[in-house]
Short mmCIF file of C-alpha atoms and ligand atoms in Angstrom, two decimals:
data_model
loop_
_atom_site.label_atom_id
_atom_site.label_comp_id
_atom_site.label_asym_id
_atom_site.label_seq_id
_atom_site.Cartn_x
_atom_site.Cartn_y
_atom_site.Cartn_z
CA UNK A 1 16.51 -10.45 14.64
CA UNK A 2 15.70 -8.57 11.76
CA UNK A 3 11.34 -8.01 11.22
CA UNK A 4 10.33 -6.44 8.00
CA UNK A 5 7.15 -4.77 8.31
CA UNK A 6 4.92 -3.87 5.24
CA UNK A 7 1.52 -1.90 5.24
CA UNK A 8 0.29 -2.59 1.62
CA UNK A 9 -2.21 -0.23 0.00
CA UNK A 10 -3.39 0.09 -3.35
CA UNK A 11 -1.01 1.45 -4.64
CA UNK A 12 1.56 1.56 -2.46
CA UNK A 13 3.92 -0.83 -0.31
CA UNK A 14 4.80 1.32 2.96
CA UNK A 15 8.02 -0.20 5.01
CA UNK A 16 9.91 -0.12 7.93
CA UNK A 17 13.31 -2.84 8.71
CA UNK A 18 13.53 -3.00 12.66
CA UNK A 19 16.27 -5.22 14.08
CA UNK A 20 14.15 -6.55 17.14
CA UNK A 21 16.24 -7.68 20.31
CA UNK A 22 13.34 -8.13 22.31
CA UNK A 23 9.93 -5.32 23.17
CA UNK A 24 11.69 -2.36 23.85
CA UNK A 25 15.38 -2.66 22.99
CA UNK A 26 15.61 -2.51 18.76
CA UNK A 27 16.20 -0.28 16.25
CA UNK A 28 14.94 1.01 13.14
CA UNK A 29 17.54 0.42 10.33
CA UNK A 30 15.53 2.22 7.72
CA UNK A 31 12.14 2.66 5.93
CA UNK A 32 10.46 3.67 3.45
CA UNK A 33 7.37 3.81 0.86
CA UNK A 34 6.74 2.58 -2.86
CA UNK A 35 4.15 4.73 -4.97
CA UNK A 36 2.07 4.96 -7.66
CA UNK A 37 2.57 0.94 -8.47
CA UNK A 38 0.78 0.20 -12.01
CA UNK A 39 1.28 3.96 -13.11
CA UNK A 40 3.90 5.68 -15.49
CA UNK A 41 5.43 7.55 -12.48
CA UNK A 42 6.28 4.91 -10.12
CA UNK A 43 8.99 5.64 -7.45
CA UNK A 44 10.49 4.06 -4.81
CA UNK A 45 11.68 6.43 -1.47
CA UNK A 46 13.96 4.85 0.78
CA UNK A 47 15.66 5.82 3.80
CA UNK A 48 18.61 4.40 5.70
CA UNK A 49 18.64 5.44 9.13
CA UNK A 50 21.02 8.26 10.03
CA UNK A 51 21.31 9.02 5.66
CA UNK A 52 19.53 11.04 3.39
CA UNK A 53 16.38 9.47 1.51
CA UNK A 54 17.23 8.41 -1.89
CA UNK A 55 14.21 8.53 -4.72
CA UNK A 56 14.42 6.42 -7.52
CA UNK A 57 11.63 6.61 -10.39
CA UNK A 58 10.65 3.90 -12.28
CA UNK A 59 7.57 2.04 -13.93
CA UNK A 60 6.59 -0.45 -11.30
CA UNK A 61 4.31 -2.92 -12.88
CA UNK A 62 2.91 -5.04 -9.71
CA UNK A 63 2.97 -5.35 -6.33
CA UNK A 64 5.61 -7.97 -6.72
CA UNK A 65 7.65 -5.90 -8.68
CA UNK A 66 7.38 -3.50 -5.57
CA UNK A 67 8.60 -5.54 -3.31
CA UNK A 68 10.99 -7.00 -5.37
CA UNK A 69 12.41 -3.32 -5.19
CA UNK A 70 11.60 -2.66 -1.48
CA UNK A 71 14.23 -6.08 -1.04
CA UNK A 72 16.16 -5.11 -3.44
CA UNK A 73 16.90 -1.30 -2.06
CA UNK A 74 17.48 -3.29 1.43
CA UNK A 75 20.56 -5.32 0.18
CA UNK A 76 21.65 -2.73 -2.01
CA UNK A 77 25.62 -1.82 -1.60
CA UNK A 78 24.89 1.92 -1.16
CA UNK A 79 21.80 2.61 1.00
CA UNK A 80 21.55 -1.01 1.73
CA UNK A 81 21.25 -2.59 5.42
CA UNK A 82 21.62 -6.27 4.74
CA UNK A 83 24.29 -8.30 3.89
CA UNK A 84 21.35 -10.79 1.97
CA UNK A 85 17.58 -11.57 1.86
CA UNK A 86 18.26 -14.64 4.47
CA UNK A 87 18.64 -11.79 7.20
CA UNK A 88 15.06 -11.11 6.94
CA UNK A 89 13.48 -13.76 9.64
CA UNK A 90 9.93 -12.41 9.29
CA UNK A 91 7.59 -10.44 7.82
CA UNK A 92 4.31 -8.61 9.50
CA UNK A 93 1.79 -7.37 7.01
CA UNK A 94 -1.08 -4.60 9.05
CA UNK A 95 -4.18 -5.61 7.62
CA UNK A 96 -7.16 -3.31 8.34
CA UNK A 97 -10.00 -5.53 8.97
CA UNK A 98 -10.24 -9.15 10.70
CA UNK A 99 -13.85 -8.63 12.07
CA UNK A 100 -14.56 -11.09 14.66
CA UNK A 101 -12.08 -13.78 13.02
CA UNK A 102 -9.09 -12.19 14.89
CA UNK A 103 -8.72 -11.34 18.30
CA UNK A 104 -4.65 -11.31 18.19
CA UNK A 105 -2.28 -11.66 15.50
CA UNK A 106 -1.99 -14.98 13.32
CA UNK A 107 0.66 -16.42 11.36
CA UNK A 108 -0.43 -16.31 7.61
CA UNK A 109 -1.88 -19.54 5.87
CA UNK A 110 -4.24 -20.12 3.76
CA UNK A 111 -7.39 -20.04 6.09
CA UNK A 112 -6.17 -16.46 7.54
CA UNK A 113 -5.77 -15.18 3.68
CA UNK A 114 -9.50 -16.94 3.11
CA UNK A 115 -10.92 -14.64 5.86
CA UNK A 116 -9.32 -11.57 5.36
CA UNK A 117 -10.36 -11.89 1.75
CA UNK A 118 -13.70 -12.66 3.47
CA UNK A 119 -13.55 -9.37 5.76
CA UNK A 120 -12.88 -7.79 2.34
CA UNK A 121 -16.76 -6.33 2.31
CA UNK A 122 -16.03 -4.32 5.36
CA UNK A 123 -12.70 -2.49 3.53
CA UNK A 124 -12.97 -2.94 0.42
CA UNK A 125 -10.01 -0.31 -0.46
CA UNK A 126 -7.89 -1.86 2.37
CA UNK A 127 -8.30 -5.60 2.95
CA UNK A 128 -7.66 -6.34 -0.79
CA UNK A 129 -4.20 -4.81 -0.98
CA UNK A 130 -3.43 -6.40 2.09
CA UNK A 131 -3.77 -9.39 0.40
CA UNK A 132 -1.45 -8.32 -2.77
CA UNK A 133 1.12 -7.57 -0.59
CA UNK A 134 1.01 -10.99 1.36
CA UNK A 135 0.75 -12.94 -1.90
CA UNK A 136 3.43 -10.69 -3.32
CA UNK A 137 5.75 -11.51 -0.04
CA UNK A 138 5.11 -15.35 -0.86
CA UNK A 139 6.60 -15.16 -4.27
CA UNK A 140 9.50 -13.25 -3.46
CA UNK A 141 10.38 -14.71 0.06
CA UNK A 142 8.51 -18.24 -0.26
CA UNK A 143 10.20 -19.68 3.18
CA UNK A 144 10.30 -16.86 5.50
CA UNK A 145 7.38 -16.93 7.68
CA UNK A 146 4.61 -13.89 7.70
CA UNK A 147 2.42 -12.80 10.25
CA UNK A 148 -1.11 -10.38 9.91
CA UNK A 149 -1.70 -7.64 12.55
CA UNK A 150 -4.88 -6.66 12.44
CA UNK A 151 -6.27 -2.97 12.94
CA UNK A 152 -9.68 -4.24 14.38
CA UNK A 153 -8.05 -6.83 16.75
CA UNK A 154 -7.55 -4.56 19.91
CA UNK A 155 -11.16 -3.62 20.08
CA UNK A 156 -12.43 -7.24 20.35
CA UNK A 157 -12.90 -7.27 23.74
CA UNK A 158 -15.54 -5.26 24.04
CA UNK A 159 -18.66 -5.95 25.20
CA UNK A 160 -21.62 -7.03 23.34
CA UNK A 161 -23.78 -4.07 24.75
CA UNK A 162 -21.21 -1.96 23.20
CA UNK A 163 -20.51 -3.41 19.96
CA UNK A 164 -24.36 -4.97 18.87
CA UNK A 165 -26.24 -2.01 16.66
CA UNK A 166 -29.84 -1.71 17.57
CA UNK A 167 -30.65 -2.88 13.96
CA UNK A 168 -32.05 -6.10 13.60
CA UNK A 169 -30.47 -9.10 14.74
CA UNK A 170 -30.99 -10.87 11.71
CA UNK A 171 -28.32 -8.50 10.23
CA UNK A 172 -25.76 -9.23 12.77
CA UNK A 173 -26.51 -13.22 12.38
CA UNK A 174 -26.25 -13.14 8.17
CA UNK A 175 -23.74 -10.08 7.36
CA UNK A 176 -21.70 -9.76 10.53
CA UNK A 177 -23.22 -6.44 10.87
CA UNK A 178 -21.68 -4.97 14.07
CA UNK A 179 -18.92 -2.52 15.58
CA UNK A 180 -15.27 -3.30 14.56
CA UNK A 181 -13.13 -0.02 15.15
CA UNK A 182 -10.09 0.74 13.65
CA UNK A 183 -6.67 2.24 14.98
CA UNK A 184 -6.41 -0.64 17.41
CA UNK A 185 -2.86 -1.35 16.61
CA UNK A 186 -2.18 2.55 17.53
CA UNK A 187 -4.92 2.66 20.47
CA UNK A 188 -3.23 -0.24 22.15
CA UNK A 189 0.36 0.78 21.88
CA UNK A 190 -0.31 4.47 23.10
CA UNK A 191 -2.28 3.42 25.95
CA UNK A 192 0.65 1.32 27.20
CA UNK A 193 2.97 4.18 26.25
CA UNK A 194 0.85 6.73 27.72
CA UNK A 195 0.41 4.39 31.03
CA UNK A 196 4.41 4.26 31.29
CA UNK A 197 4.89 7.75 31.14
CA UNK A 198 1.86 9.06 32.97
CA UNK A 199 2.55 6.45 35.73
CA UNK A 200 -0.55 4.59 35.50
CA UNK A 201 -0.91 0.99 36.14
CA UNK A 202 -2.30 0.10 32.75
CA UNK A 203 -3.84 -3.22 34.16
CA UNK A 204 -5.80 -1.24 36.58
CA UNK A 205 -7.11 1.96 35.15
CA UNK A 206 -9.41 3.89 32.97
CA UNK A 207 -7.92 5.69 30.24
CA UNK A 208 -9.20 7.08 26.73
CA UNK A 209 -6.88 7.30 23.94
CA UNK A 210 -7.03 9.59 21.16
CA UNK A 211 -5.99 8.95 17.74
CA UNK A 212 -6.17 12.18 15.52
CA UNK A 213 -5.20 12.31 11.86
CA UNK A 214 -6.34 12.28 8.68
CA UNK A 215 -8.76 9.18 10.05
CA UNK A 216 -9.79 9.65 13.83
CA UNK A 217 -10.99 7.87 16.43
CA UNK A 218 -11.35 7.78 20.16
CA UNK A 219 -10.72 4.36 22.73
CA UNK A 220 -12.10 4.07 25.73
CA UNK A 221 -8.93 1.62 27.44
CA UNK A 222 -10.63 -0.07 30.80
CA UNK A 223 -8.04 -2.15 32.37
CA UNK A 224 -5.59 -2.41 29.42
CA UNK A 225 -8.36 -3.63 27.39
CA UNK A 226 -10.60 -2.07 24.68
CA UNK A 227 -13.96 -1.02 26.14
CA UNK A 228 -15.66 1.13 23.18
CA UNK A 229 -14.07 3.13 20.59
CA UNK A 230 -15.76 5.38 18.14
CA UNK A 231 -15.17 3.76 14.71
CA UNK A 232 -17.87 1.40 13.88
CA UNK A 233 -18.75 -1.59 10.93
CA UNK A 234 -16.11 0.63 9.41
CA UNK A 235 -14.10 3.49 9.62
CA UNK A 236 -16.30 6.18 8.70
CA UNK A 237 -17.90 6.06 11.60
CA UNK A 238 -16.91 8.32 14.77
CA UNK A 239 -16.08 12.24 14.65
CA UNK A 240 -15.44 14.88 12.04
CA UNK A 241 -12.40 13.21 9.95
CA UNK A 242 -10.62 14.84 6.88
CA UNK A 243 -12.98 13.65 4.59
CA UNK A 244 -15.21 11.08 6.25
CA UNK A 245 -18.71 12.39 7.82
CA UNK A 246 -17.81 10.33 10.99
CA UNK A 247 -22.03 9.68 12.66
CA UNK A 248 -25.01 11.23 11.28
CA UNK A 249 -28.22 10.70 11.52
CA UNK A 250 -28.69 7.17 8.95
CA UNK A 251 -31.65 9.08 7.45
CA UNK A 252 -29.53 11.65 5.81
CA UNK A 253 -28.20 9.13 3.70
CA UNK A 254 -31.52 8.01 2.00
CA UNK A 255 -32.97 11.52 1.91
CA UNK A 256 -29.64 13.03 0.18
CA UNK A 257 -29.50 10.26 -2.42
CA UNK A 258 -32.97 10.55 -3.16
CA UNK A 259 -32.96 14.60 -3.53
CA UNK A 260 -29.19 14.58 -5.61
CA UNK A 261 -30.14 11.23 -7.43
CA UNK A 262 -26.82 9.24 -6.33
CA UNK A 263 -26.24 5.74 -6.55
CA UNK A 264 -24.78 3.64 -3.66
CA UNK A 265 -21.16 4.17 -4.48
CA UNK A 266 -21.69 7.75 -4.62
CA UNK A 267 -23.25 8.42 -1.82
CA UNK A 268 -20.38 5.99 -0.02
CA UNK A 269 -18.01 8.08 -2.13
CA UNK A 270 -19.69 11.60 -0.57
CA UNK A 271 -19.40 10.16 2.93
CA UNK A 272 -16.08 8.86 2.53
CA UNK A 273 -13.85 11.61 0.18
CA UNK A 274 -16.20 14.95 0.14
CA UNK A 275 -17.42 15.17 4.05
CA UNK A 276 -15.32 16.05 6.84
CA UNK A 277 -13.37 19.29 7.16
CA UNK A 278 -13.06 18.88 3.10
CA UNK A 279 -16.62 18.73 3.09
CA UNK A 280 -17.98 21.29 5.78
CA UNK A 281 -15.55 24.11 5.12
CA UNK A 282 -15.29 23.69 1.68
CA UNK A 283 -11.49 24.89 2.38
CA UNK A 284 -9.30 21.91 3.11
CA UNK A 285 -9.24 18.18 4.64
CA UNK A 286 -5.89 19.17 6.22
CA UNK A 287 -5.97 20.53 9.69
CA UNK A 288 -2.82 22.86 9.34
CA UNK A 289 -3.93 24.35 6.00
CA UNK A 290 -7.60 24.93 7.85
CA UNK A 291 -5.48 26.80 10.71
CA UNK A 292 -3.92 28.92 8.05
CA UNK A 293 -7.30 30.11 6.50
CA UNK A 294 -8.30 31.07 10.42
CA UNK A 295 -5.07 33.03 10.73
CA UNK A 296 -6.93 34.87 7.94
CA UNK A 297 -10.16 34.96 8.91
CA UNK A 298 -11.98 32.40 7.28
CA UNK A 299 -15.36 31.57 9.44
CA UNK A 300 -16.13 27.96 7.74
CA UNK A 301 -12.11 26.83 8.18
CA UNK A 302 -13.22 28.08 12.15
CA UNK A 303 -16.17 26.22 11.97
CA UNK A 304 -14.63 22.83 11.24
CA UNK A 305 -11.79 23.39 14.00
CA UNK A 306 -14.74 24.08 16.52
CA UNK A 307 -16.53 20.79 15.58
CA UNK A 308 -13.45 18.84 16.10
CA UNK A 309 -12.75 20.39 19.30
CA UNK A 310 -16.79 19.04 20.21
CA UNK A 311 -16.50 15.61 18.90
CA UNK A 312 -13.39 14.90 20.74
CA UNK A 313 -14.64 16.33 24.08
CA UNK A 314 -17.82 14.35 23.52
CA UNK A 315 -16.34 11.25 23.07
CA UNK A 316 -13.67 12.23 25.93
CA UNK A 317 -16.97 12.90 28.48
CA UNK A 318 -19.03 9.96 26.90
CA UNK A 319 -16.52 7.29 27.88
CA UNK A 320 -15.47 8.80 31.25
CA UNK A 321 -19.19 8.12 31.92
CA UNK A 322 -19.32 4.79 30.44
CA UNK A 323 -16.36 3.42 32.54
CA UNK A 324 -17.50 6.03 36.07
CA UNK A 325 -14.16 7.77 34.91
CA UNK A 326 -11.19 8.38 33.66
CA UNK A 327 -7.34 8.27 34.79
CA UNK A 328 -5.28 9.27 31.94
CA UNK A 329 -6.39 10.64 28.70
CA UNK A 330 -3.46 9.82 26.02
CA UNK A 331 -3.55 12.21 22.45
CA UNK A 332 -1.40 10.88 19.77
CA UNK A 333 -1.10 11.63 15.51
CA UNK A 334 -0.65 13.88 13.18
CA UNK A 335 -3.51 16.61 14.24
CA UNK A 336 -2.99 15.91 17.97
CA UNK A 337 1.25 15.74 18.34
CA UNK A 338 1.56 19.44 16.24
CA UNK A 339 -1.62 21.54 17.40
CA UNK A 340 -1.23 22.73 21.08
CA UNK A 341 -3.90 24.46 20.95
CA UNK A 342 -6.62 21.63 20.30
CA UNK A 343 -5.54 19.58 23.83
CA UNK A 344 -5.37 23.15 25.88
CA UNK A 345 -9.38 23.88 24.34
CA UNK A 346 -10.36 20.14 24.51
CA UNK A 347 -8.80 20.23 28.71
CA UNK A 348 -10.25 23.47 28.99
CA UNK A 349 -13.80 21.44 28.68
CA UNK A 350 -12.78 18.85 30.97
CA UNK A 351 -12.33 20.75 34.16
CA UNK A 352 -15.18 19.19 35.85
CA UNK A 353 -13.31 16.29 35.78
CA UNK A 354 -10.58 17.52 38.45
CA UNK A 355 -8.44 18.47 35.13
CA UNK A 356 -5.49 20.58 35.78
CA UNK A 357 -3.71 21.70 31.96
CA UNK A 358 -0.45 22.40 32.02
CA UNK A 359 0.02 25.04 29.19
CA UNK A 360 3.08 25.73 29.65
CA UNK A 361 4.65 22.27 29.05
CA UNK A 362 2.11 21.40 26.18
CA UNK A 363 3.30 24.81 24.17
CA UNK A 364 6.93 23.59 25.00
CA UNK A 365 8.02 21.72 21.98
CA UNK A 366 8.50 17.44 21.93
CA UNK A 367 6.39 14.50 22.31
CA UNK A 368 5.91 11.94 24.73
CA UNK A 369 5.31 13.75 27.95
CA UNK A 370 2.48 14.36 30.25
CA UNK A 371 0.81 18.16 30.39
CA UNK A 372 -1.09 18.16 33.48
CA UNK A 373 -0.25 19.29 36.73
CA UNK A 374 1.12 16.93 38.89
CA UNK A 375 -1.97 17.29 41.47
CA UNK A 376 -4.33 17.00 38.60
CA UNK A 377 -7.12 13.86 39.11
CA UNK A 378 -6.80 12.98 35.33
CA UNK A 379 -3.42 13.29 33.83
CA UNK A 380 -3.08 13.63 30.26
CA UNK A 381 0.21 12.61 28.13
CA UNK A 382 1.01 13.45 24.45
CA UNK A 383 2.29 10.82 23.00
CA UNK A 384 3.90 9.80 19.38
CA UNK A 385 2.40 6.25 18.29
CA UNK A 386 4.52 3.18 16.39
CA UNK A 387 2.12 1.23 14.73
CA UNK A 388 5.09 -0.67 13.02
CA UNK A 389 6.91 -1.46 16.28
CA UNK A 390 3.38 -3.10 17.71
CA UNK A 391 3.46 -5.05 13.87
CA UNK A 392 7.29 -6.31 14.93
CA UNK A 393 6.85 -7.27 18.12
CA UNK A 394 3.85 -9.26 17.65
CA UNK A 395 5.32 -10.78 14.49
CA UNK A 396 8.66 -12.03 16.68
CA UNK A 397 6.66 -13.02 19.54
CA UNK A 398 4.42 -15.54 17.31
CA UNK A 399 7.33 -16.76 15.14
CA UNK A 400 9.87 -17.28 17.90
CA UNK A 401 8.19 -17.19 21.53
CA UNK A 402 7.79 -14.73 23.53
P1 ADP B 1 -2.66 9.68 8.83
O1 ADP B 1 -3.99 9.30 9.42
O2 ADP B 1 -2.70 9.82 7.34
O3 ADP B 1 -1.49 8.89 9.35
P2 ADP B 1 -1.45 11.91 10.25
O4 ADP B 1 -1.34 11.26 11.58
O5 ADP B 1 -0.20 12.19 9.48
O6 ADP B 1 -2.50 11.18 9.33
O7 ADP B 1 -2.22 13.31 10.48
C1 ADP B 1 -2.57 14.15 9.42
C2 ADP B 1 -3.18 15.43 10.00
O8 ADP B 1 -2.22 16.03 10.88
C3 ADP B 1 -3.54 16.48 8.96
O9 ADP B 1 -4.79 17.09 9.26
C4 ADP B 1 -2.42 17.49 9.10
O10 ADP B 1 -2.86 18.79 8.80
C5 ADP B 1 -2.07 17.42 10.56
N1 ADP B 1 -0.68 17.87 10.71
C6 ADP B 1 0.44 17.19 10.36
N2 ADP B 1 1.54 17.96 10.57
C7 ADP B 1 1.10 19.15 11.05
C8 ADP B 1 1.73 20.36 11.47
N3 ADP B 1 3.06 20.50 11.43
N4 ADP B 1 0.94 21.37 11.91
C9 ADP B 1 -0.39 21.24 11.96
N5 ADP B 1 -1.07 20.13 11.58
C10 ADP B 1 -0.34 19.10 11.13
#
């Protein structure tokens, strides 16, 4: 059964074509992204599995004119891998926020489009082009059925005392003012994977996941289901990230704009696109060009490497307390799967735990193993997540059964 799954941003229509047999047995028949949509220098990249990626530049007015191409490109009699559009039997859209509306995935109507539009507040450069790309779907596939996977859906069950601010409740009760998180679509698919691996008994175990890229956040997974996590109303909240602030003390916020004379939107646009590692080492956002400028001796690019080795191994020790601790710990993404040396210095702060590294796999290359000792009392795996395969499965399960 063939799932196409889009992640729709701005400007840009990322996809993936997986021909699902059931969970784990599919394939990936090719993917690919479409850029720069209402600018001169649109291009399409797509790649067939097993083939080289072809580019093709061209203006690309709309988001329906992107995926107009993206369908296009997938029939196409060269890099094509469908006979015809009627081989496409679904299509799952990730869309970033569903606040308290969505616990699970939904097939799309008009009531699910009328409250992500709603949840628009809380992501306002996310939730918006999710909506493009559904309505853009709808025009150019009008009777094959679409599903929404939401990033924010994983973390719903957690408990009040974790996700109520100590604001007031008024603020809760009119603006839905309260912890979301973000990554849950990656959170919950590497704690399973993680669990498999690792031999834990995901039903019946504590285990923190750790999502580290560009954005980053930390789960705590008690049970197989979301107990805290460190993202908050919305993503910025959490640890150092490339350019978001992650938490600081609220009062920063007022004193800064007062002092530099900012407006809302920049100050949102300081915490957002000039904090982080971008912000703080005044070098890079991007962890491998900050490990470059160490190799050389640069003291702030050191700096912002040491921070993000202390918010991870604070969140790490804060949830092992929270749930009286901690099985497995699971690392996955970009700044996680191709730094050894951030798990070996984030382990070598978890001794206490009954933590046993093992260096020697962990500097061994490949992903998807576990690098503890095998008589360690917390094992921790390495694992490489697939957001897009959580997005397909869901969207077969609620279009054909389970
Ligand atoms: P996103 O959140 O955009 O999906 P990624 O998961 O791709 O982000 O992670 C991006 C981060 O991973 C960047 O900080 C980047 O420097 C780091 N990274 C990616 N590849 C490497 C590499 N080969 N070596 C070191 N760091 C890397």
């Amino acid at each position: 059964m063939i799932i196409l799954v889009i992640n729709c941003g701005s400007s840009s229509i990322k996809y993936q074509v997986l021909d699902m047999k059931n969970d784990d047995d599919y394939s990936l028949l090719a993917k690919g992204i479409v850029e720069k949509i209402g600018l001169a220098d649109g291009s399409i990249a797509h790649t067939r599995t097993g083939y080289p990626k072809v580019i093709k530049k061209q203006f690309i007015e709309d988001h329906k004119v992107g995926m107009e191409l993206v369908l296009n490109e997938l029939v196409d009699s060269e890099n094509g891998v469908l006979k015809s559009f009627e081989d496409i039997k679904a299509v799952g859209h990730r869309i970033v926020q569903g606040a308290d509306f969505f616990s699970e995935s939904a097939l799309v109507n008009e009531d699910v489009i009328a409250k992500i539009d709603y949840c628009s507040d809380f992501a306002p450069l996310h939730n918006p082009a999710n909506i493009l790309g559904i309505r853009a779907m709808q025009k150019v596939l009008p009777s094959v059925p679409q599903v929404a996977v939401f990033d924010t859906a994983f973390h719903q069950t957690m408990p009040d005392y974790n996700y109520m601010y100590p604001l007031p409740s008024s603020y809760y009760k009119k603006y839905r003012v309260r912890k979301y998180g973000a990554h849950g679509t990656s959170h919950q698919y590497v704690a399973g994977k993680a669990a498999g691996i690792a031999g834990v008994d995901i039903n019946n175990s504590k285990i923190i996941t750790c999502h580290l890229g560009n954005g980053s956040s930390v789960t705590a997974v008690l049970n197989g289901k979301c107990y805290d996590t460190s993202m908050g109303f919305t993503p910025l909240a959490g640890m150092i990230m490339g350019t978001r602030c992650g938490s600081i003390d609220p009062n920063i916020v007022t004193y800064i704009m007062k002092k530099e004379h900012l407006s809302e939107d920049e100050m949102t646009a300081v915490m957002n696109r000039k904090s982080g590692f971008l912000g703080l080492t005044e070098v890079s956002s991007d962890v491998r060009e900050l490990c470059e400028a160490v190799e050389k001796g640069d003291q702030r690019a050191k700096l912002g490497l040491k921070v993000l080795v202390q918010d991870v191994t604070k969140l790490i020790g804060s949830y092992a307390a929270e749930m009286n601790g901690v099985d497995l710990i699971a690392f996955t993404a970009g700044i996680a799967e191709n730094n050894p040396w951030l798990l070996e210095q984030v382990c070598a702060n978890l001794t206490f735990l009954g933590l046993k590294f093992d260096t020697k796999t962990n500097n061994e290359k490949g992903i998807d193993k576990v690098v503890t000792m095998p008589d360690s009392k917390v094992k921790v795996a390495i694992v490489s997540t697939n957001e897009e395969l959580v997005i397909a499965r869901d969207t077969m399960h609620l279009v054909f059964g389970k």
